[in-house]
Short mmCIF file of C-alpha atoms in Angstrom, two decimals:
data_model
loop_
_atom_site.label_atom_id
_atom_site.label_comp_id
_atom_site.label_asym_id
_atom_site.label_seq_id
_atom_site.Cartn_x
_atom_site.Cartn_y
_atom_site.Cartn_z
CA MET A 1 0.12 0.30 0.16
CA LYS A 2 2.88 2.66 0.39
CA ARG A 3 3.94 2.41 -3.04
CA LEU A 4 0.24 3.89 -4.06
CA ILE A 5 0.65 6.86 -1.40
CA LEU A 6 3.18 8.87 -3.99
CA PRO A 7 1.28 8.34 -7.11
CA LEU A 8 -1.83 9.13 -5.07
CA LEU A 9 -0.73 12.54 -3.82
CA LEU A 10 0.54 13.62 -7.44
CA LEU A 11 -3.13 12.96 -8.89
CA ALA A 12 -4.44 14.93 -5.96
CA GLN A 13 -2.22 17.99 -6.82
CA PRO A 14 -3.92 21.12 -8.55
CA ALA A 15 -2.88 21.48 -12.28
CA LEU A 16 0.14 24.09 -12.40
CA ALA A 17 -0.86 27.71 -13.36
CA GLN A 18 -0.14 28.79 -17.02
CA ASP A 19 1.40 31.87 -17.95
CA LYS A 20 -1.10 33.93 -20.22
CA LEU A 21 0.11 35.97 -23.02
CA THR A 22 -2.29 37.59 -25.60
CA VAL A 23 -1.23 37.59 -29.16
CA ALA A 24 -2.58 40.21 -31.77
CA LEU A 25 -2.76 39.10 -35.34
CA ASP A 26 -2.03 41.32 -38.24
CA TRP A 27 -5.47 40.41 -39.87
CA PHE A 28 -8.23 37.99 -39.64
CA VAL A 29 -7.05 34.46 -39.09
CA ASN A 30 -5.86 33.06 -42.34
CA PRO A 31 -2.92 30.30 -43.37
CA ASP A 32 -0.05 32.78 -42.43
CA HIS A 33 -1.22 32.23 -39.13
CA GLY A 34 -0.74 28.17 -39.52
CA PRO A 35 1.81 27.84 -36.76
CA ILE A 36 -0.05 29.99 -34.06
CA ILE A 37 -3.66 28.04 -34.78
CA ILE A 38 -1.45 24.72 -34.97
CA ALA A 39 -0.08 25.16 -31.49
CA GLN A 40 -3.22 26.06 -30.28
CA GLU A 41 -5.26 23.55 -31.67
CA ASN A 42 -2.66 20.95 -30.83
CA GLY A 43 -2.10 21.63 -27.27
CA ILE A 44 1.51 22.72 -27.91
CA PHE A 45 1.32 26.10 -26.13
CA ALA A 46 -0.32 24.70 -23.34
CA GLU A 47 2.48 21.79 -23.05
CA HIS A 48 4.88 25.15 -22.78
CA GLY A 49 3.01 26.12 -19.99
CA LEU A 50 0.87 29.10 -21.95
CA GLU A 51 -2.43 30.05 -22.10
CA VAL A 52 -2.50 31.80 -25.36
CA GLU A 53 -5.51 34.19 -26.40
CA ILE A 54 -5.44 34.90 -30.32
CA VAL A 55 -7.36 38.36 -31.11
CA ALA A 56 -7.82 39.26 -34.80
CA PRO A 57 -7.79 43.09 -34.92
CA ALA A 58 -10.63 45.54 -36.20
CA ASP A 59 -7.65 47.66 -37.87
CA PRO A 60 -4.67 46.17 -39.30
CA ALA A 61 -2.76 49.15 -38.09
CA ASP A 62 -3.67 48.39 -34.40
CA PRO A 63 -1.71 45.01 -33.29
CA PRO A 64 1.89 47.17 -33.23
CA LYS A 65 0.38 49.81 -31.29
CA MET A 66 -1.00 47.38 -28.80
CA ALA A 67 2.15 45.46 -28.55
CA ALA A 68 4.04 48.85 -28.15
CA SER A 69 1.57 49.91 -25.09
CA GLY A 70 1.24 46.49 -23.50
CA GLN A 71 -2.45 45.67 -24.56
CA ALA A 72 -0.84 42.86 -26.06
CA ASP A 73 1.84 40.92 -25.17
CA ILE A 74 2.86 40.09 -28.96
CA ALA A 75 2.00 41.13 -32.26
CA ILE A 76 2.28 40.02 -35.41
CA SER A 77 3.81 42.57 -37.74
CA TYR A 78 5.60 43.01 -41.05
CA GLN A 79 9.31 43.50 -41.13
CA PRO A 80 9.31 46.28 -43.37
CA GLN A 81 6.81 48.04 -41.25
CA LEU A 82 8.85 47.59 -38.26
CA HIS A 83 12.06 49.58 -39.74
CA LEU A 84 9.42 52.47 -40.03
CA GLN A 85 7.67 52.10 -36.60
CA VAL A 86 11.01 52.12 -34.65
CA ALA A 87 12.14 55.22 -36.67
CA GLU A 88 8.87 56.79 -35.36
CA GLY A 89 9.56 56.09 -32.02
CA LEU A 90 7.24 52.95 -31.10
CA PRO A 91 9.12 50.76 -28.48
CA LEU A 92 9.05 47.90 -30.50
CA LYS A 93 11.28 45.10 -31.29
CA ALA A 94 11.03 41.99 -33.58
CA ILE A 95 11.38 38.61 -31.26
CA GLY A 96 10.86 36.24 -33.86
CA THR A 97 9.80 35.30 -37.34
CA LEU A 98 6.57 33.93 -38.50
CA VAL A 99 6.66 33.98 -42.33
CA ALA A 100 10.56 34.18 -43.43
CA THR A 101 10.01 34.81 -47.10
CA PRO A 102 8.47 37.88 -48.89
CA LEU A 103 4.86 37.45 -49.78
CA ASN A 104 4.34 40.76 -51.45
CA CYS A 105 4.52 40.95 -55.11
CA LEU A 106 3.70 43.13 -57.89
CA LEU A 107 0.69 41.41 -59.78
CA VAL A 108 -0.49 41.78 -63.04
CA ARG A 109 -2.97 39.81 -65.30
CA GLU A 110 -1.74 37.07 -67.28
CA ASP A 111 -3.58 38.11 -70.56
CA GLY A 112 -2.79 41.85 -69.85
CA PRO A 113 -0.54 44.51 -71.54
CA VAL A 114 2.10 44.24 -68.50
CA LYS A 115 4.80 41.52 -69.76
CA SER A 116 7.56 43.29 -68.29
CA LEU A 117 8.31 45.58 -65.50
CA ALA A 118 9.32 48.14 -68.45
CA ASP A 119 5.74 47.63 -69.78
CA LEU A 120 4.60 49.61 -66.50
CA GLU A 121 5.46 53.15 -68.14
CA GLY A 122 2.17 55.31 -68.40
CA ARG A 123 0.00 52.70 -66.70
CA LYS A 124 -1.77 52.98 -63.48
CA VAL A 125 -0.46 50.77 -60.67
CA GLY A 126 -2.68 50.04 -57.52
CA PHE A 127 -1.60 50.17 -53.66
CA SER A 128 -2.90 49.91 -50.31
CA VAL A 129 -0.20 51.16 -47.96
CA ALA A 130 2.27 54.16 -48.44
CA GLY A 131 5.57 54.23 -47.85
CA VAL A 132 7.15 50.86 -47.67
CA GLU A 133 4.95 49.67 -50.89
CA GLU A 134 6.40 52.83 -52.64
CA ALA A 135 9.84 52.00 -51.96
CA LEU A 136 9.59 48.29 -53.37
CA LEU A 137 7.90 49.47 -56.40
CA SER A 138 10.65 52.28 -56.75
CA ALA A 139 13.42 49.74 -56.65
CA MET A 140 11.77 47.36 -58.79
CA LEU A 141 10.98 50.14 -61.66
CA LYS A 142 14.69 50.97 -61.70
CA PRO A 143 16.34 48.25 -63.33
CA ALA A 144 13.86 48.71 -66.37
CA GLY A 145 14.90 52.23 -66.63
CA LEU A 146 11.96 53.80 -64.94
CA GLY A 147 10.88 55.91 -62.01
CA MET A 148 7.91 56.54 -59.92
CA GLY A 149 7.14 59.45 -62.37
CA ASP A 150 6.51 57.15 -64.90
CA ILE A 151 3.74 55.69 -63.17
CA GLU A 152 0.54 56.36 -61.89
CA LEU A 153 -0.19 55.62 -58.48
CA VAL A 154 -3.87 54.51 -57.44
CA ASN A 155 -4.82 54.00 -53.91
CA VAL A 156 -7.34 51.08 -54.26
CA ASN A 157 -8.04 50.30 -50.68
CA TRP A 158 -7.10 46.94 -49.97
CA SER A 159 -9.00 46.05 -52.96
CA LEU A 160 -6.14 44.68 -54.78
CA SER A 161 -7.23 41.65 -57.06
CA PRO A 162 -10.57 42.96 -57.65
CA SER A 163 -9.19 46.39 -58.84
CA LEU A 164 -6.91 44.34 -61.11
CA MET A 165 -9.38 41.90 -62.67
CA SER A 166 -11.74 44.72 -63.29
CA GLY A 167 -9.05 46.83 -65.32
CA GLN A 168 -9.37 49.68 -62.96
CA VAL A 169 -5.35 49.59 -62.48
CA ASP A 170 -2.78 47.60 -64.58
CA ALA A 171 -0.79 46.41 -61.67
CA VAL A 172 -0.87 46.30 -57.93
CA ILE A 173 1.83 46.05 -55.37
CA GLY A 174 0.94 44.68 -52.35
CA ALA A 175 -0.50 41.64 -53.24
CA PHE A 176 0.36 38.43 -51.52
CA ARG A 177 1.35 35.56 -53.64
CA ASN A 178 -0.09 33.03 -51.71
CA PHE A 179 -3.55 34.61 -51.68
CA GLU A 180 -4.37 37.27 -54.60
CA LEU A 181 -2.79 34.53 -57.00
CA ASN A 182 -5.23 32.02 -56.07
CA GLN A 183 -7.99 34.45 -55.59
CA MET A 184 -7.70 35.22 -59.17
CA GLU A 185 -7.57 31.64 -60.14
CA ILE A 186 -10.60 30.79 -58.27
CA GLU A 187 -12.33 33.84 -59.86
CA GLY A 188 -11.27 32.34 -63.53
CA VAL A 189 -8.32 34.92 -64.04
CA ALA A 190 -4.94 34.34 -64.49
CA GLY A 191 -2.43 36.14 -62.60
CA ARG A 192 1.33 36.78 -62.53
CA CYS A 193 3.78 37.96 -60.13
CA PHE A 194 6.71 40.01 -60.24
CA TYR A 195 8.78 39.17 -57.06
CA PRO A 196 10.69 42.12 -55.03
CA GLU A 197 13.75 39.88 -54.10
CA GLU A 198 14.17 39.07 -57.87
CA GLU A 199 13.92 42.73 -58.97
CA GLY A 200 16.41 44.78 -56.73
CA VAL A 201 14.82 44.56 -53.16
CA PRO A 202 16.61 42.82 -50.57
CA PRO A 203 14.98 39.89 -48.95
CA TYR A 204 12.97 40.05 -45.64
CA ASP A 205 10.55 38.35 -43.38
CA GLU A 206 7.30 39.04 -44.47
CA LEU A 207 5.80 38.29 -40.94
CA VAL A 208 7.55 38.64 -37.70
CA TYR A 209 6.49 38.47 -33.88
CA VAL A 210 6.93 41.99 -32.38
CA ALA A 211 6.82 43.17 -28.65
CA ASN A 212 8.04 46.02 -26.37
CA PRO A 213 10.90 44.51 -24.31
CA GLU A 214 9.64 46.57 -21.28
CA HIS A 215 5.98 44.76 -21.23
CA VAL A 216 6.58 41.09 -22.32
CA ASP A 217 7.57 38.13 -20.43
CA GLY A 218 10.80 37.25 -21.70
CA ASP A 219 10.78 33.54 -20.46
CA ALA A 220 6.89 33.48 -21.40
CA ALA A 221 7.66 34.92 -25.08
CA ALA A 222 10.69 32.64 -25.29
CA ARG A 223 8.44 29.46 -24.72
CA PHE A 224 6.13 30.78 -27.09
CA LEU A 225 8.56 30.92 -29.84
CA ALA A 226 9.85 27.34 -28.81
CA ALA A 227 6.06 26.17 -29.25
CA THR A 228 5.46 27.47 -32.68
CA GLU A 229 8.66 25.84 -33.89
CA GLU A 230 7.08 22.63 -32.55
CA ALA A 231 3.90 23.72 -34.46
CA VAL A 232 5.83 24.58 -37.70
CA GLN A 233 7.87 20.70 -37.49
CA TYR A 234 4.27 19.46 -37.53
CA ILE A 235 3.24 21.42 -40.21
CA VAL A 236 6.15 19.98 -42.15
CA ASN A 237 6.19 16.77 -41.42
CA HIS A 238 2.01 16.24 -41.72
CA PRO A 239 1.09 19.11 -43.86
CA GLU A 240 -2.55 17.15 -44.71
CA GLU A 241 -2.79 16.32 -41.63
CA SER A 242 -2.21 19.93 -40.32
CA TRP A 243 -4.42 21.36 -42.64
CA GLU A 244 -7.36 19.31 -41.51
CA VAL A 245 -6.57 20.80 -37.95
CA PHE A 246 -6.23 24.03 -39.21
CA ALA A 247 -9.50 24.13 -41.25
CA GLY A 248 -11.54 22.43 -38.23
CA SER A 249 -10.55 25.34 -36.05
CA SER A 250 -13.45 27.53 -37.53
CA ARG A 251 -15.95 26.88 -40.19
CA GLU A 252 -14.84 30.27 -42.01
CA LEU A 253 -11.22 28.79 -42.90
CA ASP A 254 -12.36 25.80 -44.35
CA ASP A 255 -12.62 26.87 -48.41
CA GLU A 256 -10.97 26.35 -51.39
CA LEU A 257 -8.79 29.79 -51.27
CA ASN A 258 -7.63 28.56 -47.87
CA ALA A 259 -7.00 25.55 -49.10
CA LYS A 260 -4.85 26.71 -51.73
CA ALA A 261 -2.89 29.42 -49.72
CA TRP A 262 -2.06 26.51 -47.11
CA VAL A 263 -0.02 24.63 -49.79
CA ASP A 264 1.85 28.24 -51.16
CA THR A 265 2.38 29.14 -47.26
CA LEU A 266 3.57 25.89 -45.86
CA PRO A 267 7.01 25.95 -47.30
CA ARG A 268 7.57 29.76 -46.28
CA PHE A 269 7.04 29.57 -42.67
CA ALA A 270 10.37 30.08 -40.35
CA LEU A 271 11.42 26.70 -39.31
CA ARG A 272 13.60 28.65 -36.72
CA PRO A 273 11.16 31.09 -35.54
CA ALA A 274 13.60 32.42 -32.41
CA ALA A 275 16.65 32.99 -34.76
CA VAL A 276 17.58 36.53 -35.95
CA ASP A 277 19.48 37.11 -39.19
CA ALA A 278 21.17 40.07 -38.29
CA GLY A 279 22.45 40.79 -41.88
CA ARG A 280 18.94 40.91 -43.18
CA TYR A 281 17.42 43.30 -41.05
CA ALA A 282 20.83 45.60 -41.48
CA ARG A 283 20.68 45.59 -44.95
CA PHE A 284 16.85 46.57 -44.87
CA GLU A 285 17.47 48.96 -42.80
CA ARG A 286 20.15 50.53 -45.28
CA PHE A 287 17.64 50.05 -48.24
CA LEU A 288 14.85 52.18 -46.57
CA PHE A 289 17.19 54.78 -45.62
CA GLU A 290 18.96 54.98 -48.93
CA ALA A 291 15.00 55.31 -50.51
CA GLY A 292 14.66 58.27 -48.47
CA LEU A 293 12.09 56.72 -45.90
CA LEU A 294 14.18 56.53 -42.94
CA GLU A 295 16.42 59.77 -41.65
CA ASP A 296 19.26 57.40 -40.29
CA VAL A 297 20.39 54.03 -39.90
CA LYS A 298 19.54 52.31 -36.66
CA PRO A 299 21.78 48.92 -35.52
CA VAL A 300 20.24 45.87 -35.62
CA SER A 301 19.98 45.85 -31.39
CA ALA A 302 17.56 48.43 -32.07
CA LEU A 303 15.34 46.40 -34.20
CA THR A 304 15.56 43.12 -32.53
CA HIS A 305 15.55 41.49 -29.11
CA VAL A 306 15.91 38.06 -28.02
CA PRO A 307 13.53 36.75 -25.42
CA GLY A 308 14.72 35.55 -21.96
CA ALA A 309 18.55 36.39 -23.05
CA ASP A 310 18.83 39.01 -20.64
CA GLY A 311 17.60 36.81 -17.37
#
């Protein structure tokens, strides 16, 4: 009977309290957030002692501000935008990577008049976010011998593929290659992407985890990144099963567009979410400075932070 005492005592212990983290997404839940959803649905966060609240913003501009003010522990943002946010004084740093390649592209109709970037001369290009997208477009036009004065910019207010399909514009910058291309295909309109990283723009991480180091619990954030790393490994090892878990987490996610986007997004997830490529941040900071979007060049230490490294 004595040997039963210890197991019974262990069973009588209450479950250990979990650390709570609020994570603000950059947009409504979609395949870009696969590792976060898989970590939640498969209980990986719980295994790392975390209770994670996932928040989808009403306004895509809100998440970085929420993280900066402490309303969210971690937010999903974009590496190019982070450089500008830090320059504006927001107390944010990247603590990890979600999507480790650019998703942004310059999108045109396959049957349209734009066969090369030189064909954009005198044509309309739709955009949604001023600043970074204009810098990307300017860099892409330069090898073709064009400048921003050679095109007409049109603010299409996030209506990227519809404005292109309707003929309102001849191209759009800011389209995500894993979504808008598939959206057009589903609508029966073939599209074609010109990729910034192949047209003179330094490679960058599309989606990053950002936080205010003064507000976030470093140990909990480190465990969050470890959990998402496990989730990415599961996704890579079990692509079909992971899609079923993702699609089953919400009825709205189980559709043709998300299924296609899942396949295209899978190889772009960061396999080492906590790893920081200092050279990549330094090169992109220099790129934005030379594009006239930054007044000075900040060190990588002003842009990135390793959770838990200081304690």
